[in-house]
């Protein structure tokens, strides 16, 4: 698809130590209907990608976090596909790390979805509000725009979100989600009838509410006048000012929600996602002698041996090979993983091209980076193994293997 160039960075407020990168992503010539073809008013969205993804290492040593697979597709594509279905035809990714890889990979997805994707490249971190100022010339087109934190997985009810935002007519709307222990979070206190946000309470010691910021926003372009082009926190600086001016509302997020930016939450979010799809496990073609339990997602190219018990809550990626008698539960196998016969994998993330040896046991939120080789008959409990390592000794206690 033809190159399209984002606005000239020189048009942004000066001085400007940042740039907006051109993109490769635009309208394909397919005659098939696109996900947003039924919408008249086109919209834009900004996804806050951020930097190094240290919380999800060792996986992010091989790919930037938005491209790490979640349920067999790049994490950020869950958001982009939902945005496209809601009528968004231009997505801006605010990035400051490994932008060239995202540019190359997401250009293919942009063509498939018939949308445009632009990388807004920060030469220094701008926080959670500064990226809006950097992308001002793109976002300031008179239409409301979405802003998303890239780690969030949910059912993305963007159509209802937009209807609620337009109904109250104010500057911004936050999606909020209920939590069981609000004292661990910043709580959003709002009017129960209208949704108007009254205040924010950080880690309250007495109960003031159980709704927290879900990291999904919808704004009118007037918010851009509030945000300077410098490192700025939208949660601590922009939102309190908007709430004080009665310009900020909250809408309850239906269904599940999880920030999947670190391994334990990644696995919890995977379970929630699989349950939300409500697709019962079934045996892939060619492996009728194995048992599949609960919610399981298996790529069509994966090969499963006989006598296995797979599930509940398992994702198996492309070109994986699972040997005879293997037990998998609450785990993700990324592309090209080989789990040898009679191995046990539980509550773990197995990275690209890894091998888990025969009769090995891997559990306790173990995370294997790319191309890790686990020898036969070993035990790994809570290990974080960096890419391209060969493990020949058991790891009985959680440890980082460098």
Coordinates of C-alpha atoms in Angstrom, one line a residue:
X1 CA 0.0 0.0 0.0
X2 CA 1.3 3.5 -0.7
X3 CA 3.3 5.4 1.9
X4 CA 1.4 8.2 3.7
X5 CA 3.2 10.8 5.7
X6 CA 2.0 12.2 9.0
X7 CA 2.1 16.0 9.6
X8 CA 5.4 17.7 9.4
X9 CA 6.9 17.8 12.9
X10 CA 7.9 21.4 12.4
X11 CA 4.2 22.3 12.6
X12 CA 4.0 21.1 16.2
X13 CA 4.6 23.6 19.1
X14 CA 8.2 24.6 19.4
X15 CA 10.8 23.8 20.7
X16 CA 10.2 20.2 19.6
X17 CA 12.6 17.5 20.6
X18 CA 10.2 14.8 19.2
X19 CA 9.1 13.6 15.8
X20 CA 6.1 11.9 14.3
X21 CA 7.2 9.0 12.1
X22 CA 5.7 8.4 8.7
X23 CA 3.7 5.2 8.3
X24 CA 3.3 2.5 5.7
X25 CA -0.3 1.8 6.5
X26 CA -3.3 2.9 4.5
X27 CA -6.3 1.8 2.5
X28 CA -6.0 -1.4 0.6
X29 CA -7.9 -1.8 -2.7
X30 CA -9.9 -4.8 -1.4
X31 CA -13.5 -4.8 -2.5
X32 CA -14.6 -6.7 0.7
X33 CA -16.5 -4.7 3.3
X34 CA -14.2 -3.3 6.1
X35 CA -15.0 -3.5 9.8
X36 CA -15.9 0.2 9.9
X37 CA -17.6 0.6 6.5
X38 CA -21.0 1.1 8.1
X39 CA -19.9 4.2 9.9
X40 CA -20.1 7.7 8.4
X41 CA -17.9 9.8 10.7
X42 CA -14.4 8.5 10.8
X43 CA -12.5 8.7 14.1
X44 CA -8.9 8.6 15.4
X45 CA -7.3 6.8 18.3
X46 CA -4.1 7.1 20.2
X47 CA -2.6 4.0 21.9
X48 CA 0.0 4.7 24.6
X49 CA 2.6 2.1 23.9
X50 CA 5.5 3.5 26.1
X51 CA 9.0 2.1 26.4
X52 CA 10.9 -1.0 27.2
X53 CA 8.2 -3.3 28.6
X54 CA 10.5 -4.3 31.5
X55 CA 7.6 -5.9 33.5
X56 CA 7.0 -8.5 30.7
X57 CA 10.6 -9.5 30.3
X58 CA 12.1 -11.8 29.1
X59 CA 9.5 -11.8 26.3
X60 CA 10.1 -8.1 25.5
X61 CA 13.7 -8.8 24.9
X62 CA 12.7 -10.3 21.6
X63 CA 9.7 -8.1 20.6
X64 CA 8.3 -4.8 21.7
X65 CA 5.5 -5.4 24.2
X66 CA 2.6 -4.5 21.8
X67 CA 3.7 -7.3 19.4
X68 CA 4.0 -10.0 22.1
X69 CA 1.3 -12.5 21.3
X70 CA -1.8 -12.7 23.5
X71 CA -4.3 -15.4 22.5
X72 CA -2.4 -16.0 19.2
X73 CA -2.4 -12.4 18.0
X74 CA -0.2 -9.4 18.8
X75 CA -1.4 -7.8 22.0
X76 CA -2.1 -4.4 20.5
X77 CA -4.1 -6.0 17.6
X78 CA -6.9 -6.8 20.0
X79 CA -7.3 -3.1 20.6
X80 CA -6.8 -2.0 17.0
X81 CA -9.3 -4.5 15.6
X82 CA -11.9 -3.3 18.1
X83 CA -11.2 0.3 17.2
X84 CA -11.6 -0.4 13.5
X85 CA -14.9 -2.1 14.1
X86 CA -16.1 1.0 16.0
X87 CA -15.3 3.3 13.1
X88 CA -11.7 4.4 13.7
X89 CA -9.8 4.7 10.5
X90 CA -6.5 6.2 11.9
X91 CA -4.6 4.8 14.8
X92 CA -1.6 6.6 16.3
X93 CA 0.9 4.6 18.4
X94 CA 2.9 6.7 20.9
X95 CA 6.2 4.8 21.1
X96 CA 9.8 5.5 22.2
X97 CA 11.4 2.0 21.7
X98 CA 12.0 -0.2 18.7
X99 CA 9.6 1.7 16.5
X100 CA 11.0 0.2 13.3
X101 CA 9.9 -3.3 14.2
X102 CA 6.3 -2.1 15.0
X103 CA 6.3 -0.1 11.8
X104 CA 7.2 -3.2 9.7
X105 CA 4.8 -5.6 11.4
X106 CA 1.8 -3.3 11.8
X107 CA 1.8 -2.1 8.2
X108 CA 0.6 -5.6 7.2
X109 CA -2.3 -5.3 9.7
X110 CA -3.2 -1.8 8.6
X111 CA -3.6 -3.0 5.0
X112 CA -5.7 -6.0 6.2
X113 CA -8.1 -3.7 8.2
X114 CA -8.1 -0.9 5.6
X115 CA -7.0 1.7 8.2
X116 CA -4.0 4.0 8.7
X117 CA -1.5 3.5 11.5
X118 CA 1.0 6.2 12.4
X119 CA 3.9 5.9 14.8
X120 CA 4.4 9.0 17.0
X121 CA 8.0 8.7 18.1
X122 CA 9.1 10.2 21.4
X123 CA 12.8 11.0 21.7
X124 CA 12.2 11.2 25.4
X125 CA 9.4 9.8 27.5
X126 CA 6.4 12.1 27.6
X127 CA 4.3 10.4 30.3
X128 CA 0.7 9.6 29.7
X129 CA -0.5 13.0 28.6
X130 CA 2.4 14.4 26.6
X131 CA 1.9 12.0 23.7
X132 CA -1.5 13.7 23.0
X133 CA 0.3 17.0 22.6
X134 CA 2.9 15.4 20.3
X135 CA 0.1 14.1 18.1
X136 CA -2.0 17.2 18.3
X137 CA -2.0 17.9 14.5
X138 CA -3.4 14.4 13.9
X139 CA -6.0 14.3 16.7
X140 CA -7.3 17.9 16.4
X141 CA -9.8 17.3 13.6
X142 CA -13.1 18.3 15.4
X143 CA -14.1 14.6 16.2
X144 CA -13.8 12.8 19.5
X145 CA -10.9 10.5 19.7
X146 CA -10.0 7.4 21.8
X147 CA -6.9 7.0 24.0
X148 CA -5.9 3.6 25.2
X149 CA -3.2 2.1 27.4
X150 CA -1.7 -0.7 25.4
X151 CA -1.6 -3.3 28.2
X152 CA -5.4 -3.4 28.7
X153 CA -7.5 -6.4 27.6
X154 CA -11.3 -6.4 27.8
X155 CA -14.3 -6.6 25.6
X156 CA -13.8 -3.1 24.3
X157 CA -17.4 -1.8 24.2
X158 CA -16.4 1.2 22.0
X159 CA -19.8 1.8 20.4
X160 CA -21.6 2.1 23.8
X161 CA -18.6 4.2 25.1
X162 CA -19.0 6.7 22.2
X163 CA -22.8 6.9 22.7
X164 CA -22.4 7.6 26.4
X165 CA -19.7 10.3 25.7
X166 CA -21.9 12.1 23.2
X167 CA -24.9 11.9 25.5
X168 CA -23.3 13.9 28.3
X169 CA -21.6 16.3 25.9
X170 CA -18.6 17.1 28.1
X171 CA -14.9 17.0 27.4
X172 CA -13.9 13.5 28.5
X173 CA -15.0 10.1 29.5
X174 CA -13.1 7.4 31.4
X175 CA -14.1 3.7 31.4
X176 CA -13.9 2.4 35.0
X177 CA -13.9 -1.1 36.3
X178 CA -14.9 -2.6 39.7
X179 CA -12.2 -4.2 41.9
X180 CA -12.5 -6.3 45.0
X181 CA -9.7 -4.4 46.9
X182 CA -9.9 -0.7 46.0
X183 CA -7.2 0.2 48.7
X184 CA -4.5 -1.0 46.2
X185 CA -5.6 1.5 43.5
X186 CA -6.6 5.0 42.8
X187 CA -10.4 5.1 43.1
X188 CA -12.7 7.2 40.8
X189 CA -15.5 8.7 42.8
X190 CA -18.4 9.8 40.5
X191 CA -22.1 10.6 40.7
X192 CA -24.0 7.3 40.6
X193 CA -26.8 8.8 38.5
X194 CA -24.9 10.9 35.9
X195 CA -21.4 9.5 36.0
X196 CA -19.9 12.9 36.5
X197 CA -16.5 12.4 38.2
X198 CA -16.2 14.3 41.5
X199 CA -12.7 13.4 42.6
X200 CA -9.9 10.8 42.6
X201 CA -8.7 9.1 45.8
X202 CA -5.3 7.4 45.8
X203 CA -5.2 4.1 47.7
X204 CA -8.0 5.0 50.1
X205 CA -7.8 3.5 53.6
X206 CA -11.5 3.9 54.2
X207 CA -14.1 2.8 51.6
X208 CA -15.0 5.6 49.1
X209 CA -15.9 3.4 46.2
X210 CA -14.6 0.3 44.2
X211 CA -14.2 1.7 40.7
X212 CA -10.8 2.3 39.2
X213 CA -9.5 3.8 36.0
X214 CA -9.5 1.1 33.3
X215 CA -7.0 2.9 31.1
X216 CA -9.5 3.6 28.2
X217 CA -10.6 7.2 27.4
X218 CA -12.6 9.2 25.0
X219 CA -11.9 12.9 24.6
X220 CA -13.1 15.9 22.6
X221 CA -10.2 17.8 20.9
X222 CA -10.5 20.6 23.4
X223 CA -8.6 18.5 25.9
X224 CA -5.5 19.2 23.8
X225 CA -5.5 22.8 25.0
X226 CA -4.9 21.5 28.5
X227 CA -1.8 19.5 27.7
X228 CA 1.7 21.0 27.2
X229 CA 4.3 19.3 25.0
X230 CA 6.4 18.0 27.9
X231 CA 6.3 15.0 30.2
X232 CA 2.9 15.1 31.8
X233 CA 0.7 12.7 33.7
X234 CA -2.9 12.5 32.4
X235 CA -4.0 10.8 35.7
X236 CA -2.4 13.2 38.2
X237 CA -2.4 16.5 36.3
X238 CA -5.0 16.6 33.5
X239 CA -7.9 14.5 35.0
X240 CA -8.2 16.4 38.3
X241 CA -8.4 19.7 36.5
X242 CA -11.1 18.3 34.2
X243 CA -13.1 16.9 37.1
X244 CA -12.9 20.2 39.0
X245 CA -14.4 21.9 35.9
X246 CA -17.2 19.2 35.7
X247 CA -15.8 18.1 32.3
X248 CA -15.0 14.5 33.1
X249 CA -17.4 11.5 33.3
X250 CA -17.1 7.8 34.1
X251 CA -18.8 4.9 32.5
X252 CA -18.8 1.4 33.9
X253 CA -16.9 -1.2 31.8
X254 CA -19.0 -4.3 31.3
X255 CA -17.4 -7.7 31.4
X256 CA -13.8 -8.6 32.3
X257 CA -10.8 -6.3 32.5
X258 CA -7.1 -6.9 33.0
X259 CA -3.8 -5.0 32.6
X260 CA -1.7 -7.8 31.1
X261 CA 1.7 -6.0 31.3
X262 CA 3.3 -8.5 33.7
X263 CA 3.4 -12.3 33.6
X264 CA 0.9 -13.2 36.5
X265 CA -1.6 -10.7 35.1
X266 CA -1.0 -11.9 31.6
X267 CA -2.1 -15.4 32.6
X268 CA -5.1 -14.1 34.6
X269 CA -6.1 -12.0 31.6
X270 CA -5.7 -15.0 29.3
X271 CA -8.1 -17.0 31.4
X272 CA -10.6 -14.1 31.4
X273 CA -10.3 -13.7 27.7
X274 CA -10.8 -17.4 26.9
X275 CA -13.9 -17.5 29.2
X276 CA -15.4 -14.4 27.6
X277 CA -15.2 -16.1 24.2
X278 CA -17.1 -19.1 25.7
X279 CA -15.7 -21.5 23.2
X280 CA -15.6 -25.0 24.8
X281 CA -12.5 -27.1 24.2
X282 CA -12.5 -29.5 21.3
X283 CA -10.0 -31.8 19.8
X284 CA -8.2 -30.5 16.7
X285 CA -8.2 -32.7 13.7
X286 CA -5.8 -35.7 14.0
X287 CA -5.6 -36.0 17.8
X288 CA -8.9 -37.7 18.9
X289 CA -7.1 -39.7 21.6
X290 CA -6.2 -36.6 23.8
X291 CA -8.5 -34.9 26.3
X292 CA -9.3 -31.2 26.0
X293 CA -10.8 -29.5 29.1
X294 CA -12.4 -26.1 29.5
X295 CA -11.5 -23.2 27.4
X296 CA -8.6 -23.9 25.0
X297 CA -7.4 -22.0 21.9
X298 CA -5.2 -24.0 19.5
X299 CA -3.8 -22.8 16.3
X300 CA -4.7 -24.9 13.3
X301 CA -1.1 -25.6 12.5
X302 CA -0.3 -27.1 15.9
X303 CA 0.2 -30.8 16.3
X304 CA -1.0 -32.6 19.5
X305 CA 0.1 -36.1 20.4
X306 CA -2.0 -38.9 21.9
X307 CA -2.9 -39.3 25.6
X308 CA -2.5 -35.6 26.4
X309 CA -4.7 -33.6 28.7
X310 CA -4.9 -30.0 27.5
X311 CA -6.7 -27.3 29.6
X312 CA -8.4 -25.6 31.1
X313 CA -7.2 -22.2 29.9
X314 CA -4.5 -23.0 27.4
X315 CA -3.4 -21.2 24.3
X316 CA -1.2 -23.1 21.8
X317 CA 0.4 -21.0 19.0
X318 CA 1.3 -21.7 15.4
X319 CA 3.5 -24.6 14.5
X320 CA 3.7 -25.9 18.0
X321 CA 4.4 -29.7 18.6
X322 CA 3.0 -31.3 21.8
X323 CA 4.2 -34.8 22.4
X324 CA 2.4 -37.8 23.7
X325 CA 1.1 -37.7 27.3
X326 CA 1.7 -34.0 27.9
X327 CA -0.3 -32.1 30.5
X328 CA -0.9 -28.4 29.9
X329 CA -3.0 -26.1 32.0
X330 CA -3.3 -22.3 32.4
X331 CA -0.5 -21.6 30.1
X332 CA 0.5 -20.1 26.7
X333 CA 2.7 -21.7 24.2
X334 CA 3.9 -19.2 21.6
X335 CA 5.0 -20.0 18.0
X336 CA 7.1 -23.1 17.3
X337 CA 7.2 -24.5 20.9
X338 CA 8.0 -28.2 21.2
X339 CA 6.8 -29.8 24.4
X340 CA 8.2 -33.3 24.5
X341 CA 6.4 -36.4 25.7
X342 CA 5.0 -36.6 29.3
X343 CA 6.0 -33.0 30.2
X344 CA 3.9 -31.0 32.6
X345 CA 3.4 -27.2 32.0
X346 CA 1.2 -25.2 34.4
X347 CA 0.7 -21.4 34.9
X348 CA 3.6 -20.6 32.6
X349 CA 4.4 -18.7 29.4
X350 CA 6.6 -20.5 26.9
X351 CA 8.3 -18.2 24.4
X352 CA 8.9 -18.6 20.7
X353 CA 10.9 -21.7 19.5
X354 CA 11.4 -23.1 23.0
X355 CA 11.8 -26.8 23.8
X356 CA 10.5 -28.4 27.1
X357 CA 12.2 -31.7 27.7
X358 CA 10.5 -35.0 28.2
X359 CA 9.1 -35.7 31.7
X360 CA 10.0 -32.1 32.7
X361 CA 7.7 -30.0 35.0
X362 CA 7.4 -26.3 34.4
X363 CA 5.1 -24.3 36.7
X364 CA 4.8 -21.3 39.1
X365 CA 4.6 -18.5 36.5
X366 CA 7.7 -19.6 34.8
X367 CA 8.4 -17.5 31.7
X368 CA 10.8 -18.7 29.0
X369 CA 12.2 -16.2 26.6
X370 CA 12.8 -17.0 22.9
X371 CA 14.7 -20.2 22.0
X372 CA 15.2 -21.6 25.5
X373 CA 16.0 -25.3 25.6
X374 CA 14.9 -27.2 28.8
X375 CA 16.6 -30.6 29.1
X376 CA 14.7 -33.8 30.0
X377 CA 13.4 -34.5 33.5
X378 CA 14.0 -31.0 35.0
X379 CA 11.8 -29.0 37.4
X380 CA 11.3 -25.2 36.9
X381 CA 9.4 -23.2 39.4
X382 CA 8.9 -19.5 38.8
X383 CA 11.9 -19.2 36.6
X384 CA 12.4 -16.3 34.3
X385 CA 14.8 -17.5 31.6
X386 CA 16.4 -15.0 29.1
X387 CA 16.5 -15.9 25.4
X388 CA 18.8 -18.5 23.8
X389 CA 19.6 -20.3 27.0
X390 CA 20.0 -24.0 27.5
X391 CA 18.9 -25.2 31.0
X392 CA 20.4 -28.4 32.3
X393 CA 19.7 -28.1 36.0
X394 CA 16.4 -27.7 37.9
X395 CA 15.3 -24.4 39.3
X396 CA 13.3 -25.2 42.4
X397 CA 12.8 -21.6 43.6
X398 CA 11.9 -18.5 41.6
X399 CA 15.0 -17.0 39.9
X400 CA 16.1 -15.1 36.9
X401 CA 18.4 -17.2 34.6
X402 CA 20.7 -15.0 32.6

